[in-house]
PDB file of C-alpha atoms and ligand atoms in Angstrom:
ATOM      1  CA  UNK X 152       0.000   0.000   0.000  1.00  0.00           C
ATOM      2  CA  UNK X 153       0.806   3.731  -0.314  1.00  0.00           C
ATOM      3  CA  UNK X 154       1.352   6.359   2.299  1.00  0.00           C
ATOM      4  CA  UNK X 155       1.189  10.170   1.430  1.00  0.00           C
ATOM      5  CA  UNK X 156       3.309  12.191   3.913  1.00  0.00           C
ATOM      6  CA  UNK X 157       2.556  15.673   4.527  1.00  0.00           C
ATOM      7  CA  UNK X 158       5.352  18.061   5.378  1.00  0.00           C
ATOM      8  CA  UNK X 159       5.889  21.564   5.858  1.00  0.00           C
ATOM      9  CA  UNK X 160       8.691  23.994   5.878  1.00  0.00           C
ATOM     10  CA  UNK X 161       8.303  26.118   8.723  1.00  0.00           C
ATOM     11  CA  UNK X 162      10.732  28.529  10.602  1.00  0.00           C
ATOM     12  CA  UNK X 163      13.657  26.703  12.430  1.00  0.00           C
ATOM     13  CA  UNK X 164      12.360  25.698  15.944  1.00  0.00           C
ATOM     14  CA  UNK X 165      15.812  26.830  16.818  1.00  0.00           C
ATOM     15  CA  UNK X 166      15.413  30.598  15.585  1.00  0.00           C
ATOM     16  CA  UNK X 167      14.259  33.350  17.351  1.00  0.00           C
ATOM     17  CA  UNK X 168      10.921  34.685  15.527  1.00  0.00           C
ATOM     18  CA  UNK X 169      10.965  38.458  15.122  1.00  0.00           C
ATOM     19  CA  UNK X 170       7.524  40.453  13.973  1.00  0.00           C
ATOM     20  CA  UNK X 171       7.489  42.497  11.380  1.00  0.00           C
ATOM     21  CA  UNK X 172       7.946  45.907  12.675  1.00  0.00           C
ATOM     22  CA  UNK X 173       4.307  46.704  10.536  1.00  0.00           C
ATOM     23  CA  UNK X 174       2.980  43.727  12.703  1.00  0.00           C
ATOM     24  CA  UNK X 175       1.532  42.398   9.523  1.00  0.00           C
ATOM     25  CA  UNK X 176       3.867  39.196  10.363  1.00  0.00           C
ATOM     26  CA  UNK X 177       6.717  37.549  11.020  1.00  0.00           C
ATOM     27  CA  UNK X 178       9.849  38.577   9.353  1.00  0.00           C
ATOM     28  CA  UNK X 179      11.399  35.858   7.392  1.00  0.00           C
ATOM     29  CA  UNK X 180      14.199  37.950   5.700  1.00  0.00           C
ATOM     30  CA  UNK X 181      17.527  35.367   5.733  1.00  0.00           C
ATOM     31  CA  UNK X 182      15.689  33.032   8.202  1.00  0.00           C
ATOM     32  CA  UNK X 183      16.596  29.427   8.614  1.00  0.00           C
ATOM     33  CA  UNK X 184      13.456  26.913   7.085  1.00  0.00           C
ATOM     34  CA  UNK X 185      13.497  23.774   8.422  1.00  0.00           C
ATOM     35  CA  UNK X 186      10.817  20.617   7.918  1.00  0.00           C
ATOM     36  CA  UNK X 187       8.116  21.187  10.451  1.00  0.00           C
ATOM     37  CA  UNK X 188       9.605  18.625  13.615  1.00  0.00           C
ATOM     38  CA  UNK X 189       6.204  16.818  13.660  1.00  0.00           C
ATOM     39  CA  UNK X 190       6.730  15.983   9.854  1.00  0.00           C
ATOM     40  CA  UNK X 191      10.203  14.464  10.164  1.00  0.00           C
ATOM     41  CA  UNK X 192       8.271  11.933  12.406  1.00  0.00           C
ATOM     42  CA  UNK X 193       5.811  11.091  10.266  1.00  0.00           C
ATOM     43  CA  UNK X 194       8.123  10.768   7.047  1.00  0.00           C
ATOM     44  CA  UNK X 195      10.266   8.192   9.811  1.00  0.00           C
ATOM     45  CA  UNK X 196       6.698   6.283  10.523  1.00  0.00           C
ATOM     46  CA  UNK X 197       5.765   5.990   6.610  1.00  0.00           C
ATOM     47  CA  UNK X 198      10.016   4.271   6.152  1.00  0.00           C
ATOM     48  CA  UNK X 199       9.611   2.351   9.186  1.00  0.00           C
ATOM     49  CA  UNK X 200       6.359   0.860   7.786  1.00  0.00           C
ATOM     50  CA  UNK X 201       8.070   0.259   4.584  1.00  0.00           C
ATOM     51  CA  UNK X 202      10.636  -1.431   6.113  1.00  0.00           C
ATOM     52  CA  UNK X 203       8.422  -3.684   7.888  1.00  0.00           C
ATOM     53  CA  UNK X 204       6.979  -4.588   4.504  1.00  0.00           C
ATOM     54  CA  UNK X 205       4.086  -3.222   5.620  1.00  0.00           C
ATOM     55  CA  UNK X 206       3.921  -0.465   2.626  1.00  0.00           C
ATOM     56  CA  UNK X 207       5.239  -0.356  -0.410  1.00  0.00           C
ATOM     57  CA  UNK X 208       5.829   3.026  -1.844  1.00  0.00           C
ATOM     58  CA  UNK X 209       6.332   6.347   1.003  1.00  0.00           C
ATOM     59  CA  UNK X 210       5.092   9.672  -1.197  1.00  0.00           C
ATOM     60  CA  UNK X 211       6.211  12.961   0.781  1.00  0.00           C
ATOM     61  CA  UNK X 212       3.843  16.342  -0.535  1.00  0.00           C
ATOM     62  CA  UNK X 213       4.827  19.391   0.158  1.00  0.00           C
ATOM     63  CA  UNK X 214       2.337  22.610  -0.688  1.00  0.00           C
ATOM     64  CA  UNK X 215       3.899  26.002  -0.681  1.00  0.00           C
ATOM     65  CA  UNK X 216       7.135  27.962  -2.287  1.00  0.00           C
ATOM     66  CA  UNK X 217       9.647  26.291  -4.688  1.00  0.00           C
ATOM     67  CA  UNK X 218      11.939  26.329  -1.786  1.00  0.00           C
ATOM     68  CA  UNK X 219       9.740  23.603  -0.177  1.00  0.00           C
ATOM     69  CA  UNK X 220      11.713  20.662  -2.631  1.00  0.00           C
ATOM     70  CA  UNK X 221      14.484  21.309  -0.460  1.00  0.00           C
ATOM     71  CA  UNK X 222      12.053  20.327   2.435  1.00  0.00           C
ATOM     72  CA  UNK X 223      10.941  17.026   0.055  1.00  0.00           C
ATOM     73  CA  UNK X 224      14.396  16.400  -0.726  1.00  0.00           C
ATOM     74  CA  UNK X 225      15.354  16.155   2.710  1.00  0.00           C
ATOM     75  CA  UNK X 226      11.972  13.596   3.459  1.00  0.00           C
ATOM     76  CA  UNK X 227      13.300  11.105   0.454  1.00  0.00           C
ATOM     77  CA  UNK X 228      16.793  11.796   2.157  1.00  0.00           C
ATOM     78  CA  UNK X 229      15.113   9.729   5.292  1.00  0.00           C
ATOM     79  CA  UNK X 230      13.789   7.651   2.973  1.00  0.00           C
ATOM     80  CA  UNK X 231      10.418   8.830   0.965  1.00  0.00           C
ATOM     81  CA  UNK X 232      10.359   6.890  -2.350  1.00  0.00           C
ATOM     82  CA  UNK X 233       9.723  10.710  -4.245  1.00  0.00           C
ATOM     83  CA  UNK X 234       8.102  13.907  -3.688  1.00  0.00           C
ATOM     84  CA  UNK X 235       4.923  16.473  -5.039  1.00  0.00           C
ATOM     85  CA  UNK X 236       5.198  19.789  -4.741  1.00  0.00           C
ATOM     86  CA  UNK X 237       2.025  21.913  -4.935  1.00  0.00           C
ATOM     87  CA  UNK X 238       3.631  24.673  -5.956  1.00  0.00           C
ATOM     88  CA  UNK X 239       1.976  28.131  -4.660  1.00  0.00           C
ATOM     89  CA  UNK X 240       2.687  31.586  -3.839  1.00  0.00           C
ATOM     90  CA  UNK X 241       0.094  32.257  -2.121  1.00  0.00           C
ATOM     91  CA  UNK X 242      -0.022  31.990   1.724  1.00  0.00           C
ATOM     92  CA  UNK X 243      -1.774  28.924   2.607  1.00  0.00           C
ATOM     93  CA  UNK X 244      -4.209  28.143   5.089  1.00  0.00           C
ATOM     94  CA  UNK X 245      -4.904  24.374   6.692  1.00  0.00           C
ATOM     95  CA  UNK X 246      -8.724  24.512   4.590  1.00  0.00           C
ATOM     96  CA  UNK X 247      -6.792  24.936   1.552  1.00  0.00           C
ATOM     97  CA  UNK X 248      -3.941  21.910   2.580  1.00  0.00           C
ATOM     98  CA  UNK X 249      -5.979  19.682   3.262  1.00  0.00           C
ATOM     99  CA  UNK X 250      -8.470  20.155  -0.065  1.00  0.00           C
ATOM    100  CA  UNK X 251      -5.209  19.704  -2.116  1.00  0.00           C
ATOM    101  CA  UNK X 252      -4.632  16.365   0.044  1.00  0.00           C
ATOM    102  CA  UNK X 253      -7.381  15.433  -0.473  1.00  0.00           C
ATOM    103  CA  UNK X 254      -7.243  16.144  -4.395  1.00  0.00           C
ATOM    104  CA  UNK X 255      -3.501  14.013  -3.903  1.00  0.00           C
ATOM    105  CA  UNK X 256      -5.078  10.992  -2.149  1.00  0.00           C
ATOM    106  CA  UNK X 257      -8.049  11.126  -5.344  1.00  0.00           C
ATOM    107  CA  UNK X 258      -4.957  11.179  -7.845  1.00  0.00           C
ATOM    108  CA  UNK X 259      -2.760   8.828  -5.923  1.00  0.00           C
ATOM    109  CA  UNK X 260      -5.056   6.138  -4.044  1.00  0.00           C
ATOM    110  CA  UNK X 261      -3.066   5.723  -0.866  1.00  0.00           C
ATOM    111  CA  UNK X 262      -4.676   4.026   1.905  1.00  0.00           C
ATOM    112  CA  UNK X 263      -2.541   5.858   4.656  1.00  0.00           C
ATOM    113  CA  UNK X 264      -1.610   9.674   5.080  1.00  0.00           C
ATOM    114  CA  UNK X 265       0.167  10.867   7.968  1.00  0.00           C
ATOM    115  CA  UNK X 266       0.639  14.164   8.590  1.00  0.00           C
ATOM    116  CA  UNK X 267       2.298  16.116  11.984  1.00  0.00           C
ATOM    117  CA  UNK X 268      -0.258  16.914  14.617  1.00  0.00           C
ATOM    118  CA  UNK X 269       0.491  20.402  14.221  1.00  0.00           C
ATOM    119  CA  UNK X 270       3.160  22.854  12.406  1.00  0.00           C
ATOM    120  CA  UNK X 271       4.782  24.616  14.622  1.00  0.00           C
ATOM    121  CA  UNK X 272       4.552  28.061  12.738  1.00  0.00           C
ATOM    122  CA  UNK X 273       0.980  28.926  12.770  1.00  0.00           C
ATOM    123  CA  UNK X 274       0.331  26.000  15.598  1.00  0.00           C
ATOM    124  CA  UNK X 275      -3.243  25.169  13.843  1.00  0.00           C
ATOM    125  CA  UNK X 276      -3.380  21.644  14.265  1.00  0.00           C
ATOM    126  CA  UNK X 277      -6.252  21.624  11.825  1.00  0.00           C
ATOM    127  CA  UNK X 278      -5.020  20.311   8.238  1.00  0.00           C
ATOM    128  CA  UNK X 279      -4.972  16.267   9.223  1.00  0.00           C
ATOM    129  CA  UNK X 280      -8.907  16.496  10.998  1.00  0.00           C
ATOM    130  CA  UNK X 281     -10.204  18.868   7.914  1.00  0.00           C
ATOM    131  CA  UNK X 282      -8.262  16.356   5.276  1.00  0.00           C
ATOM    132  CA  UNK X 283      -9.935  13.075   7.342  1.00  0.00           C
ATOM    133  CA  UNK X 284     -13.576  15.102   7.295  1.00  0.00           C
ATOM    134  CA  UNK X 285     -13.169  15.957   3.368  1.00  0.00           C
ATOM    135  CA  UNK X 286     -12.318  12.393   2.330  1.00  0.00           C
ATOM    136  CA  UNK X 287     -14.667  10.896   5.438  1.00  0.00           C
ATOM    137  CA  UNK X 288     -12.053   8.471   6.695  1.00  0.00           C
ATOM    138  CA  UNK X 289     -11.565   7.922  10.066  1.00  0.00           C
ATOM    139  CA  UNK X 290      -9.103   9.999  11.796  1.00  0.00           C
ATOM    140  CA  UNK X 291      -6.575   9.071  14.279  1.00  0.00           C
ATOM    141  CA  UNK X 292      -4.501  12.334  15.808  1.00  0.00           C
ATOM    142  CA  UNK X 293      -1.564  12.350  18.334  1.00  0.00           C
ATOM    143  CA  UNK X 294      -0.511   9.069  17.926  1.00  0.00           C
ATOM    144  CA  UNK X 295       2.261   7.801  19.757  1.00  0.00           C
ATOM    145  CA  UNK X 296       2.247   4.422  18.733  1.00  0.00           C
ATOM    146  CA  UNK X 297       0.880   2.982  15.145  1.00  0.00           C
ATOM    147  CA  UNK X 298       0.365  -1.280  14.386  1.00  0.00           C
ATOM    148  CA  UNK X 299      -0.921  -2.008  11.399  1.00  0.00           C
ATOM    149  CA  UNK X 300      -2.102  -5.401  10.584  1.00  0.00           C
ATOM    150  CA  UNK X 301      -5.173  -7.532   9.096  1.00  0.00           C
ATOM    151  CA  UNK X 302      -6.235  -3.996   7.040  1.00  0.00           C
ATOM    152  CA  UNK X 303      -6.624  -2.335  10.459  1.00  0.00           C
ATOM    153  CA  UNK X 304      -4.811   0.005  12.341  1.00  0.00           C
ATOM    154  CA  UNK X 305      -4.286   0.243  16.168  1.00  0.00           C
ATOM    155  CA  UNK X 306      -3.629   3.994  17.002  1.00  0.00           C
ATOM    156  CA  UNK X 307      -2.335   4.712  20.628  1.00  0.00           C
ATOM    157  CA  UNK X 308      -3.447   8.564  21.342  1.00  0.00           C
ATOM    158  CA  UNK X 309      -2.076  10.766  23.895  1.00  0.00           C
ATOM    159  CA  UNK X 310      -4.596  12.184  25.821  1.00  0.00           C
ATOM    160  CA  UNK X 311      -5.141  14.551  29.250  1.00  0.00           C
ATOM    161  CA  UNK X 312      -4.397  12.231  31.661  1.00  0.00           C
ATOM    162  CA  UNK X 313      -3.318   9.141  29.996  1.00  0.00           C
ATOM    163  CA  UNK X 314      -3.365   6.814  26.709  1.00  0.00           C
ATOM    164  CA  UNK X 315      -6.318   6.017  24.489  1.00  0.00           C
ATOM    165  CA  UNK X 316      -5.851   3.229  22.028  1.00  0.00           C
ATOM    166  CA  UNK X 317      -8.119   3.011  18.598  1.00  0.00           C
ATOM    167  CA  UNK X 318      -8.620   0.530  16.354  1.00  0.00           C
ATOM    168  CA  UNK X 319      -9.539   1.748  12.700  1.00  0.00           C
ATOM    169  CA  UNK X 320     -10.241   0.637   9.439  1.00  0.00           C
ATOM    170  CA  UNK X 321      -7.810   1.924   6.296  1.00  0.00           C
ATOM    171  CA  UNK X 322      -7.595   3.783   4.238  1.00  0.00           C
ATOM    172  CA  UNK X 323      -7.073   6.468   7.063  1.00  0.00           C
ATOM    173  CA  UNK X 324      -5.289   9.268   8.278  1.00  0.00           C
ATOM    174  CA  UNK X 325      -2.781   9.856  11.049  1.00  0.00           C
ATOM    175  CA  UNK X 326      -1.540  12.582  12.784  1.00  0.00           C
ATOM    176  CA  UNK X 327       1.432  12.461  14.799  1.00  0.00           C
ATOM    177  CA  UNK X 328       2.519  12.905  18.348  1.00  0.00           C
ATOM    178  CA  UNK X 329       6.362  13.948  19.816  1.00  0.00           C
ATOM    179  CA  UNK X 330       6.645  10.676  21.524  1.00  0.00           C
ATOM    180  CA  UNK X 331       6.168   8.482  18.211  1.00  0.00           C
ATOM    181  CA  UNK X 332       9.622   7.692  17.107  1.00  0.00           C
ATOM    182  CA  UNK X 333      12.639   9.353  17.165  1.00  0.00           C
ATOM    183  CA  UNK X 334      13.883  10.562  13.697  1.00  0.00           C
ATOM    184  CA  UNK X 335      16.804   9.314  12.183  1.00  0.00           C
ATOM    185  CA  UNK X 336      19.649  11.601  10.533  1.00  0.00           C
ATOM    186  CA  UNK X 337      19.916  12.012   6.672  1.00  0.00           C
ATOM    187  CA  UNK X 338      23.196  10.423   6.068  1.00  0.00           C
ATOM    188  CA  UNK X 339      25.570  11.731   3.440  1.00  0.00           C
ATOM    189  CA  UNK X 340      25.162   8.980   0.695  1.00  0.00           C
ATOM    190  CA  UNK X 341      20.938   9.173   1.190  1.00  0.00           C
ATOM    191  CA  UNK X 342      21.002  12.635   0.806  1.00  0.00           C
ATOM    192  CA  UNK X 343      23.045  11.971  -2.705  1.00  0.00           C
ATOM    193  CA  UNK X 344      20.811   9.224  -3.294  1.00  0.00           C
ATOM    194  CA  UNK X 345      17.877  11.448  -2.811  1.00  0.00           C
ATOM    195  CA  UNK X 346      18.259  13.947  -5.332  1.00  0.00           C
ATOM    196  CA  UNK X 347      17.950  11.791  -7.874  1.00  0.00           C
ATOM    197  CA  UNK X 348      14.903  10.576  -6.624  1.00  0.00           C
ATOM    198  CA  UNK X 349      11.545  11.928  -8.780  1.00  0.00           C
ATOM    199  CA  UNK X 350      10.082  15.338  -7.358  1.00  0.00           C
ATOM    200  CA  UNK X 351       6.741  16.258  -9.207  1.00  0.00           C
ATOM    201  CA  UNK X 352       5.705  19.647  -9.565  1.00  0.00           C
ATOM    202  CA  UNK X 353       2.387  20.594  -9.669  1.00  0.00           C
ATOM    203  CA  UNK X 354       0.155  23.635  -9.567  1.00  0.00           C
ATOM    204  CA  UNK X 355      -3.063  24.608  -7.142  1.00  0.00           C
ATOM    205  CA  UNK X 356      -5.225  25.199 -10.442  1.00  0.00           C
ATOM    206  CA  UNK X 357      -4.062  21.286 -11.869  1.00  0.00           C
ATOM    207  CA  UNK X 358      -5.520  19.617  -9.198  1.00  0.00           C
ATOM    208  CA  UNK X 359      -9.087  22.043  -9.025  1.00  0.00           C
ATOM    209  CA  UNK X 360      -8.565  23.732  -5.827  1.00  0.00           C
ATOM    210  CA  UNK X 361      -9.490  27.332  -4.810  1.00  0.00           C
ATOM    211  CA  UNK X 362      -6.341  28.274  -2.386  1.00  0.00           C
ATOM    212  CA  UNK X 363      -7.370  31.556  -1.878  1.00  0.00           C
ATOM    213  CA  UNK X 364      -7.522  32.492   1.974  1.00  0.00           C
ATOM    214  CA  UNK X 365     -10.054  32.518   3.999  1.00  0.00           C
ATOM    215  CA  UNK X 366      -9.179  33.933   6.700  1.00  0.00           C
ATOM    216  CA  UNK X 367      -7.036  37.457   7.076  1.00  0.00           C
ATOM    217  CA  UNK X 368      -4.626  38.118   9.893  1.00  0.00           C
ATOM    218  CA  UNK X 369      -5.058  41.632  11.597  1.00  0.00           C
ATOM    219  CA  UNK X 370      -1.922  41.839  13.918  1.00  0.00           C
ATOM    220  CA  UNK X 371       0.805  40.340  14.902  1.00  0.00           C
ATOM    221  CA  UNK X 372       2.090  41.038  18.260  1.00  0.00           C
ATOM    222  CA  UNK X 373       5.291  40.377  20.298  1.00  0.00           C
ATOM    223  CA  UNK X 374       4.518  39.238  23.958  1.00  0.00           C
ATOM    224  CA  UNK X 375       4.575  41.796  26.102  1.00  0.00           C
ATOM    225  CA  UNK X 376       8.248  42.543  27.379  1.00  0.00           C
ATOM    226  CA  UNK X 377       8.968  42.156  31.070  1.00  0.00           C
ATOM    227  CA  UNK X 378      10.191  44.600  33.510  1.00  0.00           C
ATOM    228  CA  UNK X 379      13.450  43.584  34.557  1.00  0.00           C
ATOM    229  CA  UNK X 380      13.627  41.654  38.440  1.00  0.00           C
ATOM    230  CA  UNK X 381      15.259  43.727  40.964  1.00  0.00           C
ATOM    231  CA  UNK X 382      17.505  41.719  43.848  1.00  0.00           C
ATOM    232  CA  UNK X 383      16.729  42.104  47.432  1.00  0.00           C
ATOM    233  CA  UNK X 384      19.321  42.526  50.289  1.00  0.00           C
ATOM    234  CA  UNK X 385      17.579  40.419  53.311  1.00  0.00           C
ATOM    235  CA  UNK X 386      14.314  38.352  53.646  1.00  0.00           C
ATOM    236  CA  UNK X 387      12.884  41.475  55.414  1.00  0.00           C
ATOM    237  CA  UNK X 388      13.629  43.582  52.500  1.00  0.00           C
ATOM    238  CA  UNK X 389      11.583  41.107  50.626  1.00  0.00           C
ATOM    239  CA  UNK X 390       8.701  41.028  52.887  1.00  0.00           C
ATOM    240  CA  UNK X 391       8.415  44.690  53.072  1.00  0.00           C
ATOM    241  CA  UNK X 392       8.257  44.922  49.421  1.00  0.00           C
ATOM    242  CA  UNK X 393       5.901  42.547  48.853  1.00  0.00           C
ATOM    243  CA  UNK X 394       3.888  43.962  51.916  1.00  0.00           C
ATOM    244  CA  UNK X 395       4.135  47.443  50.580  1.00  0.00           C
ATOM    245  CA  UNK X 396       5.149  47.616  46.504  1.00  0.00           C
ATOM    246  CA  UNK X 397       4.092  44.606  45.495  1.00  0.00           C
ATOM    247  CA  UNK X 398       0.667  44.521  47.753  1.00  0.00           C
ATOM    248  CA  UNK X 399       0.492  40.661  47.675  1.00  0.00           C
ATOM    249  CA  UNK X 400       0.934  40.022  51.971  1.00  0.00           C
TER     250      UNK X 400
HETATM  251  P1  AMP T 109      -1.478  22.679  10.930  1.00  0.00           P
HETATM  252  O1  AMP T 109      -2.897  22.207  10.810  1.00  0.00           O
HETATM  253  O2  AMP T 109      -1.183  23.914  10.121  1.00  0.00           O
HETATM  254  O3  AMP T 109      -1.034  22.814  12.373  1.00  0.00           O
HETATM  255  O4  AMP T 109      -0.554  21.543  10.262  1.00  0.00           O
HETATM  256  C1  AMP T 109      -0.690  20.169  10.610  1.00  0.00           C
HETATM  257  C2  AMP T 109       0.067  19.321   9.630  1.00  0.00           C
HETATM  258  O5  AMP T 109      -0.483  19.482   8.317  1.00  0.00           O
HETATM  259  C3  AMP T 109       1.546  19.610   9.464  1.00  0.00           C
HETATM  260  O6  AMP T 109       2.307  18.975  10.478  1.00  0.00           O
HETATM  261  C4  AMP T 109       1.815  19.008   8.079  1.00  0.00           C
HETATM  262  O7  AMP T 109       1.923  17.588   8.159  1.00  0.00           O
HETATM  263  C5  AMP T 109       0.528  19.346   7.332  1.00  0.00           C
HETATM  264  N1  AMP T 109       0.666  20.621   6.595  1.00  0.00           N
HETATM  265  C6  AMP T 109       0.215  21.842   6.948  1.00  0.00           C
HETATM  266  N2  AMP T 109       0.552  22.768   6.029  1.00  0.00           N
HETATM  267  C7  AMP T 109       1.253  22.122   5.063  1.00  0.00           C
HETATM  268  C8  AMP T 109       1.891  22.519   3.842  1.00  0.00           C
HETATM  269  N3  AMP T 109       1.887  23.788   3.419  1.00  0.00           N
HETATM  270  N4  AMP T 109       2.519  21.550   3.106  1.00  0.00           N
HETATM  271  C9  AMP T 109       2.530  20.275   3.527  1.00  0.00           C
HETATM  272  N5  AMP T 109       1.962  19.844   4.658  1.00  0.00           N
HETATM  273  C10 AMP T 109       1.323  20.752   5.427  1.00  0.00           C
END
């Protein structure tokens, strides 16, 4: 069977996001772009079900700039068999995603697509439950653990307060959870081996979906900035300005 991998290039989690000093968003002048962390997991799921033997071909999308086939390249680096690109300008929102998902699972018949619970730029955690809804499969998000076996799935969730376990019916999709596997490192000779792997290229308008947004961002805002902590001399200093500054004893 197939499995369609979503991943997203997102802002570094290492970097330090700056706003725009219009506050119209965040700056991403000479940035570092990474694949969203949540991604990298699934792409290592989708490889370690193909080496069980479990799946036979791993397809990673990416929807976005043509920068994002450096994010594909590095998902058939870890081992995706090749790549799509939905190649857009325009800034796209989780409703728009998942309808060109959806369009790739109608075009590509998998009967698996895993996507990361959530990317950590605009935090949404939206695209994998829309995609499920559109396509009406069942749904299984912040998995932790994945079996597959006898056409069904066992999903273990994390939930408040403890673990849920689901068992569901393929085709499906998958969203995953931190604690799923640990992702392995590209090594020098995959990363050769993986740009010669096939990267498709495809447009919004090929596959019949509206991208347009829906949605419009008024502001963004830096948290507010601290005042800086003063140091106290004694523990009586400390009582008298909590007593009398702070207004708290
Ligand atoms: P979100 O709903 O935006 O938090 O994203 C959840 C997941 O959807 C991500 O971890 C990706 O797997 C997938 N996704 C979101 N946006 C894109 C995109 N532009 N290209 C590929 N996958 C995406």
């Amino acid at each position: 069977m197939k499995v369609l991998v979503a991943v997203k290039r997102v802002i570094d989690y290492n970097v330090k996001v700056r706003v725009k000093n219009d506050g119209s968003g965040i700056d991403l002048a000479n940035v570092k772009m990474s694949m969203n962390p949540f991604d990298e997991i699934a792409i290592e799921e989708a490889v370690r079900l193909k080496e069980a033997g479990i799946v036979t071909e791993v397809i990673a999308v990416s929807c976005g700039l043509t920068a994002c086939q450096e994010t594909l390249r590095n998902a058939m680096a870890i081992g995706a068999d090749r790549g799509i690109l939905v190649e857009t300008e325009v800034e796209l929102q989780p409703l728009a995603v998942a309808k060109l998902l959806q369009a790739l699972v109608v075009k590509e018949a998998p009967q698996l697509v895993i996507l990361g619970k959530q990317a950590i730029d605009d935090d949404a955690n939206q695209t994998g439950q829309m995609l499920a809804a559109l396509l009406d499969w069942p749904q299984a998000t912040f998995a932790s653990k994945v079996v597959i076996a006898d056409g069904h799935a066992l999903v273990t969730r994390e939930v408040d307060g403890g673990l849920e376990t689901l068992q569901l019916d393929l085709p499906l999709v998958i969203t995953t959870d931190l604690r799923l596997n640990t992702p392995r490192y590209a090594t020098l000779p995959n990363i050769m081996k993986a740009k010669k792997k096939p990267l498709a290229v495809l447009k919004p308008a090929e596959l019949g979906v509206d991208v347009s947004p829906r949605i419009a961002t008024l502001k963004v805002l830096e948290p507010a900035k601290r005042k800086a902590g003063v140091k106290v001399a004694d523990v009586a200093q400390l009582i008298d300005k909590l007593k009398n500054e702070a207004k708290v004893i």
